[in-house]
Coordinates of C-alpha atoms in Angstrom, one line a residue:
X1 CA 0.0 0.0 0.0
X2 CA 1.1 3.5 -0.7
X3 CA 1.0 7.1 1.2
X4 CA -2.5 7.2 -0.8
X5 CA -4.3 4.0 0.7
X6 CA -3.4 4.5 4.0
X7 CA -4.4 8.1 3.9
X8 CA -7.6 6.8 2.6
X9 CA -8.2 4.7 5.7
X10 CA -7.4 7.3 8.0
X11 CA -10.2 9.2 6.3
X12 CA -12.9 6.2 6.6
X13 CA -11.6 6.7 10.6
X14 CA -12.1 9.8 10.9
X15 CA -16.1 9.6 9.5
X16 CA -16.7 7.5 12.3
X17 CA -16.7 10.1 14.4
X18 CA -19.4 12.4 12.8
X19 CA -21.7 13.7 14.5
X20 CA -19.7 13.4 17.8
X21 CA -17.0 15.2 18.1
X22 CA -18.5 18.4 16.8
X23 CA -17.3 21.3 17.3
X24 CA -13.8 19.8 16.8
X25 CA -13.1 18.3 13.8
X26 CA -13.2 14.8 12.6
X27 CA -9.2 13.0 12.6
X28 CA -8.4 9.3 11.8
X29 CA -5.0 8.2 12.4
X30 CA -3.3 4.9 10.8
X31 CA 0.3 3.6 12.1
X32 CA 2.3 1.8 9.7
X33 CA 5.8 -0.1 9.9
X34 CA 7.8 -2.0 7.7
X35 CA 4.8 -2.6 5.4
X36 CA 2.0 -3.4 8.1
X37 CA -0.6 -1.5 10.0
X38 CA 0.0 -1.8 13.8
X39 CA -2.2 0.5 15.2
X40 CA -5.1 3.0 14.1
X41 CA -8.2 5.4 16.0
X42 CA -10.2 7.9 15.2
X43 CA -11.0 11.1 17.4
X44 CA -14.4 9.4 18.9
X45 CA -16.0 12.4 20.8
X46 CA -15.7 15.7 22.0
X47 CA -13.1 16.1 24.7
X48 CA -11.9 12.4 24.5
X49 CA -8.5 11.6 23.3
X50 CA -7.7 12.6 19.6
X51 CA -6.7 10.3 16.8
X52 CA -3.5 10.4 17.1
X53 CA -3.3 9.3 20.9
X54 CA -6.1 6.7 20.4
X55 CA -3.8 5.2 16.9
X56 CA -1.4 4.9 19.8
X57 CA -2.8 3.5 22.2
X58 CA -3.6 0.3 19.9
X59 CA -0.4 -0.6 18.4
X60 CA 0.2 -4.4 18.6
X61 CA 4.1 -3.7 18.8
X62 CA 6.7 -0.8 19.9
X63 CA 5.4 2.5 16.8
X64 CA 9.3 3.3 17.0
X65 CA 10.3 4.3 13.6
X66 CA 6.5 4.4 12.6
X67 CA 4.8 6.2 10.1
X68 CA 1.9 8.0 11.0
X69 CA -1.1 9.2 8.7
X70 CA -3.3 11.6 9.9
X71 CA -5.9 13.7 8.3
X72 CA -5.6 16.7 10.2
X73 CA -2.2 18.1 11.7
X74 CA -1.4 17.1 14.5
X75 CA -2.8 19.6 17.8
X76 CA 0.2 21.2 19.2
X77 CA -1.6 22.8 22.1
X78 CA -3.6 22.5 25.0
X79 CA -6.9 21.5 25.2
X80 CA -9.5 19.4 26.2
X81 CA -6.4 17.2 25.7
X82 CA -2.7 17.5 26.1
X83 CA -0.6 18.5 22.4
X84 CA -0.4 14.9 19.9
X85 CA 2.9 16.3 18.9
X86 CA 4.4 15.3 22.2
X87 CA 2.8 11.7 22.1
X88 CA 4.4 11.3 18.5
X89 CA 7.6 12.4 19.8
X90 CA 7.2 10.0 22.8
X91 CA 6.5 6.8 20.9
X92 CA 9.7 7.3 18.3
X93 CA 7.3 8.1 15.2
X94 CA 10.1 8.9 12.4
X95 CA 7.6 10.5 10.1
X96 CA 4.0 11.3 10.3
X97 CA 2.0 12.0 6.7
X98 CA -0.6 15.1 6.8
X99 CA -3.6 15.2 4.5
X100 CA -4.9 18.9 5.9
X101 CA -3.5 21.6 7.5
X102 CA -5.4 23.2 10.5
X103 CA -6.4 26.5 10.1
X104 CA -7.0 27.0 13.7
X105 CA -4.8 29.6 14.8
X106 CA -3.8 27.9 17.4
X107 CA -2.0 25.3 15.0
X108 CA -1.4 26.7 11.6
X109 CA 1.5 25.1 10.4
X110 CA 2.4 25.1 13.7
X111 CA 2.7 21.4 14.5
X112 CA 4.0 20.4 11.6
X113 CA 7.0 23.2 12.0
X114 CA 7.3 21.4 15.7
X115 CA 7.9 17.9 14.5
X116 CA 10.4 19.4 11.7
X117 CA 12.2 20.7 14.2
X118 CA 12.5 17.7 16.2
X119 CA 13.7 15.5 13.5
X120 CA 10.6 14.1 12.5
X121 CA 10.1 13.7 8.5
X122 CA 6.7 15.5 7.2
X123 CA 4.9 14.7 4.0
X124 CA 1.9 17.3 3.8
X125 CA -0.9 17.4 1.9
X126 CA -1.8 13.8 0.7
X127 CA -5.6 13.6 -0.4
X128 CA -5.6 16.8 0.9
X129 CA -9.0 17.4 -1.1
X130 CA -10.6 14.6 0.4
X131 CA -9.7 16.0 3.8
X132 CA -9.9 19.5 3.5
X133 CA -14.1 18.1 2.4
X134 CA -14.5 15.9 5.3
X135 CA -14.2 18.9 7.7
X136 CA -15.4 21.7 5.8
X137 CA -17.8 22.4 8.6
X138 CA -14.9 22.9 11.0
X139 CA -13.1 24.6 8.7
X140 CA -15.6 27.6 8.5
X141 CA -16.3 27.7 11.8
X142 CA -12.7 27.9 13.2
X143 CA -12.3 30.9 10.6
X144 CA -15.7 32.9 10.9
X145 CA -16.6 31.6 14.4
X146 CA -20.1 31.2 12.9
X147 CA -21.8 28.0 12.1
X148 CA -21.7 26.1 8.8
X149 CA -25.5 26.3 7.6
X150 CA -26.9 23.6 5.1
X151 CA -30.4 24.7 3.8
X152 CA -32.5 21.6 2.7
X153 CA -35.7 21.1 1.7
X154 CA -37.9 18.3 0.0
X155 CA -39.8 19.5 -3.4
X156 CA -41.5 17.5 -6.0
X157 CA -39.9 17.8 -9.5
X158 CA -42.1 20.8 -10.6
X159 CA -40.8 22.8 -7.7
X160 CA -43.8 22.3 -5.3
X161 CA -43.1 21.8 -1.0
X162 CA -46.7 21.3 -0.6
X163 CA -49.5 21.1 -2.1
X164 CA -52.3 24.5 -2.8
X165 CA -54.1 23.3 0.8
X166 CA -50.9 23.1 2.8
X167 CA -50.6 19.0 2.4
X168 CA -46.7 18.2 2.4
X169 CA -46.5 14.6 3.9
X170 CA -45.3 12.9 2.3
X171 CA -43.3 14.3 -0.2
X172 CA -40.3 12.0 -0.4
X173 CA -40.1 8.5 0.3
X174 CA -38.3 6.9 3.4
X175 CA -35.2 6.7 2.2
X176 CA -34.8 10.1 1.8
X177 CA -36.2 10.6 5.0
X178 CA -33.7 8.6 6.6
X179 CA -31.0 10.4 5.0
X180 CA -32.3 13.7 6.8
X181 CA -32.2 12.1 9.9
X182 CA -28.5 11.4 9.3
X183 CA -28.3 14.7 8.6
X184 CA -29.9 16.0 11.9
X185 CA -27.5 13.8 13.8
X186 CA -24.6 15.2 11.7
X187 CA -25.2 19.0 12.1
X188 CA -25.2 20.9 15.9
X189 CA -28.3 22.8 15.5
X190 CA -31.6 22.5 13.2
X191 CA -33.3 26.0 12.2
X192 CA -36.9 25.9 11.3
X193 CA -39.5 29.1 11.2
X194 CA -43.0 29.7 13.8
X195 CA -44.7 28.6 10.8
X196 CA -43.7 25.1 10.6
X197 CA -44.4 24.9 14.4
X198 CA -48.0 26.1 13.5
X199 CA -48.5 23.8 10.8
X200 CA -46.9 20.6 11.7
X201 CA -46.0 20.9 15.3
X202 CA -42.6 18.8 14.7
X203 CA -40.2 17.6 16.9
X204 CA -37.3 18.0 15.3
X205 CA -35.8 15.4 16.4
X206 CA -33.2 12.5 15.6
X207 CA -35.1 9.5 14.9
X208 CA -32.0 7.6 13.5
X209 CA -31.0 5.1 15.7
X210 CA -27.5 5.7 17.8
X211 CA -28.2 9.3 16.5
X212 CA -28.0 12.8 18.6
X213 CA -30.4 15.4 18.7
X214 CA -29.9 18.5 17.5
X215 CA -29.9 21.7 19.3
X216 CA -33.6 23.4 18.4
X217 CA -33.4 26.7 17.4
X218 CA -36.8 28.7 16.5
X219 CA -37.0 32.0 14.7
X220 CA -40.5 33.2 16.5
X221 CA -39.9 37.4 16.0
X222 CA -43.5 37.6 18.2
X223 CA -43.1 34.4 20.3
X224 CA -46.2 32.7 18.6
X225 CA -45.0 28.9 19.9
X226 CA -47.7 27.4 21.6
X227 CA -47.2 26.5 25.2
X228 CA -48.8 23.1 24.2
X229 CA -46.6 22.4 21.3
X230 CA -44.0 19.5 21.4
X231 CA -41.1 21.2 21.2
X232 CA -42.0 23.1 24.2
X233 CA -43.2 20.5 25.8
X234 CA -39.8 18.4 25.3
X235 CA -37.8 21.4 26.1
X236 CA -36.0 20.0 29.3
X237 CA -34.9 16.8 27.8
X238 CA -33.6 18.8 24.4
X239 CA -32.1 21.8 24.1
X240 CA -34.4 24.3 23.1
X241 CA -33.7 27.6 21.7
X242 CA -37.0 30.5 20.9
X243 CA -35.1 32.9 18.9
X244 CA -37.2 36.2 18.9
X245 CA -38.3 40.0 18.7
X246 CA -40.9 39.9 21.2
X247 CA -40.8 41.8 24.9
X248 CA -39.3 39.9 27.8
X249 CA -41.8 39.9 30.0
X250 CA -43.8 36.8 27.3
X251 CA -40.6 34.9 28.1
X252 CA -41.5 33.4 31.8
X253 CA -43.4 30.5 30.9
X254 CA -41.3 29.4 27.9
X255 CA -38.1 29.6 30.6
X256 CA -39.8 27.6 33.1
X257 CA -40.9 24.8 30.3
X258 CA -37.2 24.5 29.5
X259 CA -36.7 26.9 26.5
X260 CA -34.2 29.2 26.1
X261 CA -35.8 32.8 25.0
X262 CA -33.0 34.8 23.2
X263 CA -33.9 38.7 22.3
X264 CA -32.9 38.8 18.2
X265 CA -34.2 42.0 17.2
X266 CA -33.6 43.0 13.5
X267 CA -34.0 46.5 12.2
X268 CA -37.3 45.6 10.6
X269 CA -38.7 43.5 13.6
X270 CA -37.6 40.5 12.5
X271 CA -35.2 37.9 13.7
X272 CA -31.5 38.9 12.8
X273 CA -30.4 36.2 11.4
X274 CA -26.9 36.9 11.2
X275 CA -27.1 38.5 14.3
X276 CA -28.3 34.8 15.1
X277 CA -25.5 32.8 13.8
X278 CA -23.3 35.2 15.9
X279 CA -24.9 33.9 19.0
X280 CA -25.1 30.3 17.8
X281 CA -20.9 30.2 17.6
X282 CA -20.8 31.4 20.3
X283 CA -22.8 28.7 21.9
X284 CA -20.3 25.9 20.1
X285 CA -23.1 25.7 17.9
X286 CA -20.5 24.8 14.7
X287 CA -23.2 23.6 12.2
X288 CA -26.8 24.5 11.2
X289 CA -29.8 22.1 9.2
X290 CA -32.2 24.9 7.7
X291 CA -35.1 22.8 7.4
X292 CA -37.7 26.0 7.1
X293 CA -40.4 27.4 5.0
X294 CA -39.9 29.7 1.7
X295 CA -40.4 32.6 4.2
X296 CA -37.4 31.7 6.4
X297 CA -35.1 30.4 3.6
X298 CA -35.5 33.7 1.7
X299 CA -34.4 35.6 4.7
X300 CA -31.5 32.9 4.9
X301 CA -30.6 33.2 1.5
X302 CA -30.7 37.3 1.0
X303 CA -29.0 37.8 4.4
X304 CA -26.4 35.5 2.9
X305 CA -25.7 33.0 6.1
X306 CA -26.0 29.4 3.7
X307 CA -22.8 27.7 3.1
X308 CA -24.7 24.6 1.2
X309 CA -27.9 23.5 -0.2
X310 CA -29.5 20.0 -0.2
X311 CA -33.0 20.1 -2.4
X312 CA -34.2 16.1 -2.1
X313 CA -36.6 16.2 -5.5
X314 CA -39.4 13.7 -5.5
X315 CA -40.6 12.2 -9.2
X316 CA -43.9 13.8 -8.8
X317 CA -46.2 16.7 -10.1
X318 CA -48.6 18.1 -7.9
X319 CA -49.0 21.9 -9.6
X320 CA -50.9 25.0 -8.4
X321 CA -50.2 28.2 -9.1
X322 CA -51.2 28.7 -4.9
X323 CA -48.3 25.7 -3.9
X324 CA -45.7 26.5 -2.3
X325 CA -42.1 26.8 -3.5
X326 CA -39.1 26.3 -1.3
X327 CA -37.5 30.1 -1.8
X328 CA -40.1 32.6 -0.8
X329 CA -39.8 36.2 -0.6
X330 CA -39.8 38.8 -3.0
X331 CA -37.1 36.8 -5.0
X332 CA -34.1 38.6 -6.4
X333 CA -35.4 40.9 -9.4
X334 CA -32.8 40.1 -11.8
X335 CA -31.2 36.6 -12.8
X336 CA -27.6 38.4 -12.8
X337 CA -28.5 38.9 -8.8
X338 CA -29.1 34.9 -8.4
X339 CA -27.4 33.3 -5.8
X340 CA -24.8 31.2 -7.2
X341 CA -24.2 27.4 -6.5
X342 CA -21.9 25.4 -7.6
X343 CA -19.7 21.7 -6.9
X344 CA -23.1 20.3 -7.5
X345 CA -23.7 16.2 -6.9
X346 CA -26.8 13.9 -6.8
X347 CA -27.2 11.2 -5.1
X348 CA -30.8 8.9 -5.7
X349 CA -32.0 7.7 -2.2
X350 CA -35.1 5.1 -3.8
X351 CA -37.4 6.6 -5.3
X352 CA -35.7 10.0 -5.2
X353 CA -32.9 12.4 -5.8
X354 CA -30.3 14.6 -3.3
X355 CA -28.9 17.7 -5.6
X356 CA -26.1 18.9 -3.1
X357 CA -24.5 22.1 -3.9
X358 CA -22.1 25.2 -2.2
X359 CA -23.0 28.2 -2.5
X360 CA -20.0 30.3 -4.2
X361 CA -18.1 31.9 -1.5
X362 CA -18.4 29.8 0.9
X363 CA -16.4 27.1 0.1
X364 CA -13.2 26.2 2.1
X365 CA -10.0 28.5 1.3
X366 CA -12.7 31.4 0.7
X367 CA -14.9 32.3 3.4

């Protein structure tokens, strides 16, 4: 095996920790001498040991004169853990095989120049691609200090999220429903509007097994949440957040069911949504699923806070020049104004289709 496959392994590790380790990035780690893997980890979850130490820790025989491939460079501060650059020193590592650098700050070429130093042989930027996309979403939040947000939404092929008389269940079949769910376990927070809590009085929720909840974040400018509603009512068991214009003295009840009320006032009495994100990072809250209405995903889109969209298209027509569509808004007035996506995949989950794109701008190397 070359540099290549073992870098690729390190990246299959490092997925395994999705969902987990959030907001610090996702690392594998593969040990390899004289031809033969003798140890490998992955960073499991926040605040446990990284990769690197974990890789370590399972060697079958002494790592001395080892070669290490990691995805991300190695830490070379303190933590919730102590640097990995001293544990490679420790163990006798002779040369350790980077597919990203780290942009945090506190790294940046850093750890790399560190093991130079103390004789240790670095080959950078092997699959580097492949790694920089793995943690994109750590990437822009390390940078901006504002969460990664993925708007999604599930249309039928004509560009319908409902129906004229409101009916949107179900628009895509269960696999792509499970796929969301992935994608709620995946991402820190999920964003929806007051008007989905009127119509559909969700939970969002995890529902995939193993999974974790996301934090629930609610733009509600005049607190119109009922009391009665579900996410209110499972408040205390998941973190609950009623993002909102209204005056303080609504928020009482809403604090003692478990929400948190947070006072986003925007200069035309709506939630500031970028204002928002602000507060989200500085929370922790590294990553963001959209899943609202064409009222809220206008505002997302013209206040320019989406890094990615995900539009999961059903084979179906329903028409209706009163349905729905997933953008809202006044729209922009010329095509030249558009927002621009690009990097775009598709993935069919049964019966269905993923279109996955960035938005251009917001793409890793460019924030």
């Amino acid at each position: 095996m070359e540099d290549r496959e073992y870098m690729a392994l390190a990246i299959e590790l490092a997925k395994k920790g999705c969902g987990f380790v959030s907001p610090n990035p996702m690392v594998g780690a593969v040990i390899v001498k004289d031809g033969r893997i003798i140890g490998q980890g992955y960073h499991k979850r926040y605040g446990e040991l990284h990769a690197e130490r974990n890789a370590l820790a399972s060697c079958t025989e002494s790592p001395k004169g080892a070669t290490l491939y990691v995805t991300l460079e190695p830490c070379c501060h303190h933590g919730k853990q102590p640097p990995c650059v001293d544990a490679v020193l420790e163990a006798g590592i002779s040369r350790v095989v980077v597919g990203s650098g780290d942009p945090n700050p506190q790294v940046a070429g850093k750890g790399i120049e560190f093991l130079k130093k103390n004789g240790v042989a670095v080959t950078e930027g092997v699959l580097e691609e492949s790694c920089d996309r793995l943690n994109e979403i750590f990437f822009h939040y390390i940078q901006t200090k504002r969460p990664f947000v993925v708007m999604k939404y599930a249309m039928t092929i004509d560009g319908k999220i409902a129906t004229s008389t409101g009916d949107s269940q179900w628009i895509t079949g269960e696999e792509a429903r499970a796929h969301v769910h992935w994608q709620r376990h995946r991402l820190s927070g999920i964003l929806a509007g007051v008007g989905t809590v009127l119509a559909d009085d969700p939970l969002l929720t995890c529902r995939m097994e193993g999974g974790r909840n996301p934090v629930r974040i609610i733009c509600d400018s005049r607190l119109r949440t009922p009391l009665t509603s579900r996410l209110v009512q499972t408040a205390k068991e998941i973190s609950t957040i009623l993002a909102t214009c209204a005056d303080e003295e609504r928020y009482r009840p809403y604090q003692e069911a478990g929400c948190r009320v947070w006072t986003v006032k925007g200069a035309d009495g709506q939630v500031d949504l970028p204002r928002l994100m602000k507060m989200l990072g500085e929370e922790g809250i590294d990553s963001v699923l959209l899943e609202g209405g064409g009222t809220l995903n206008w505002s997302a889109v013209k206040s320019g806070i989406v890094q990615r969209v995900q539009a999961y298209i059903a084979p179906k027509l329903i028409g209706g020049r009163e349905a729905k569509s997933p953008v809202g808004g006044e729209g922009f007035a010329a095509l030249a104004d558009a927002l621009l996506l690009q990097n775009s995949t598709v993935v069919q989950l049964g019966k269905d289709f993923m279109i996955e794109s960035e938005v251009v701008g917001h793409v890793h190397g460019n924030y």
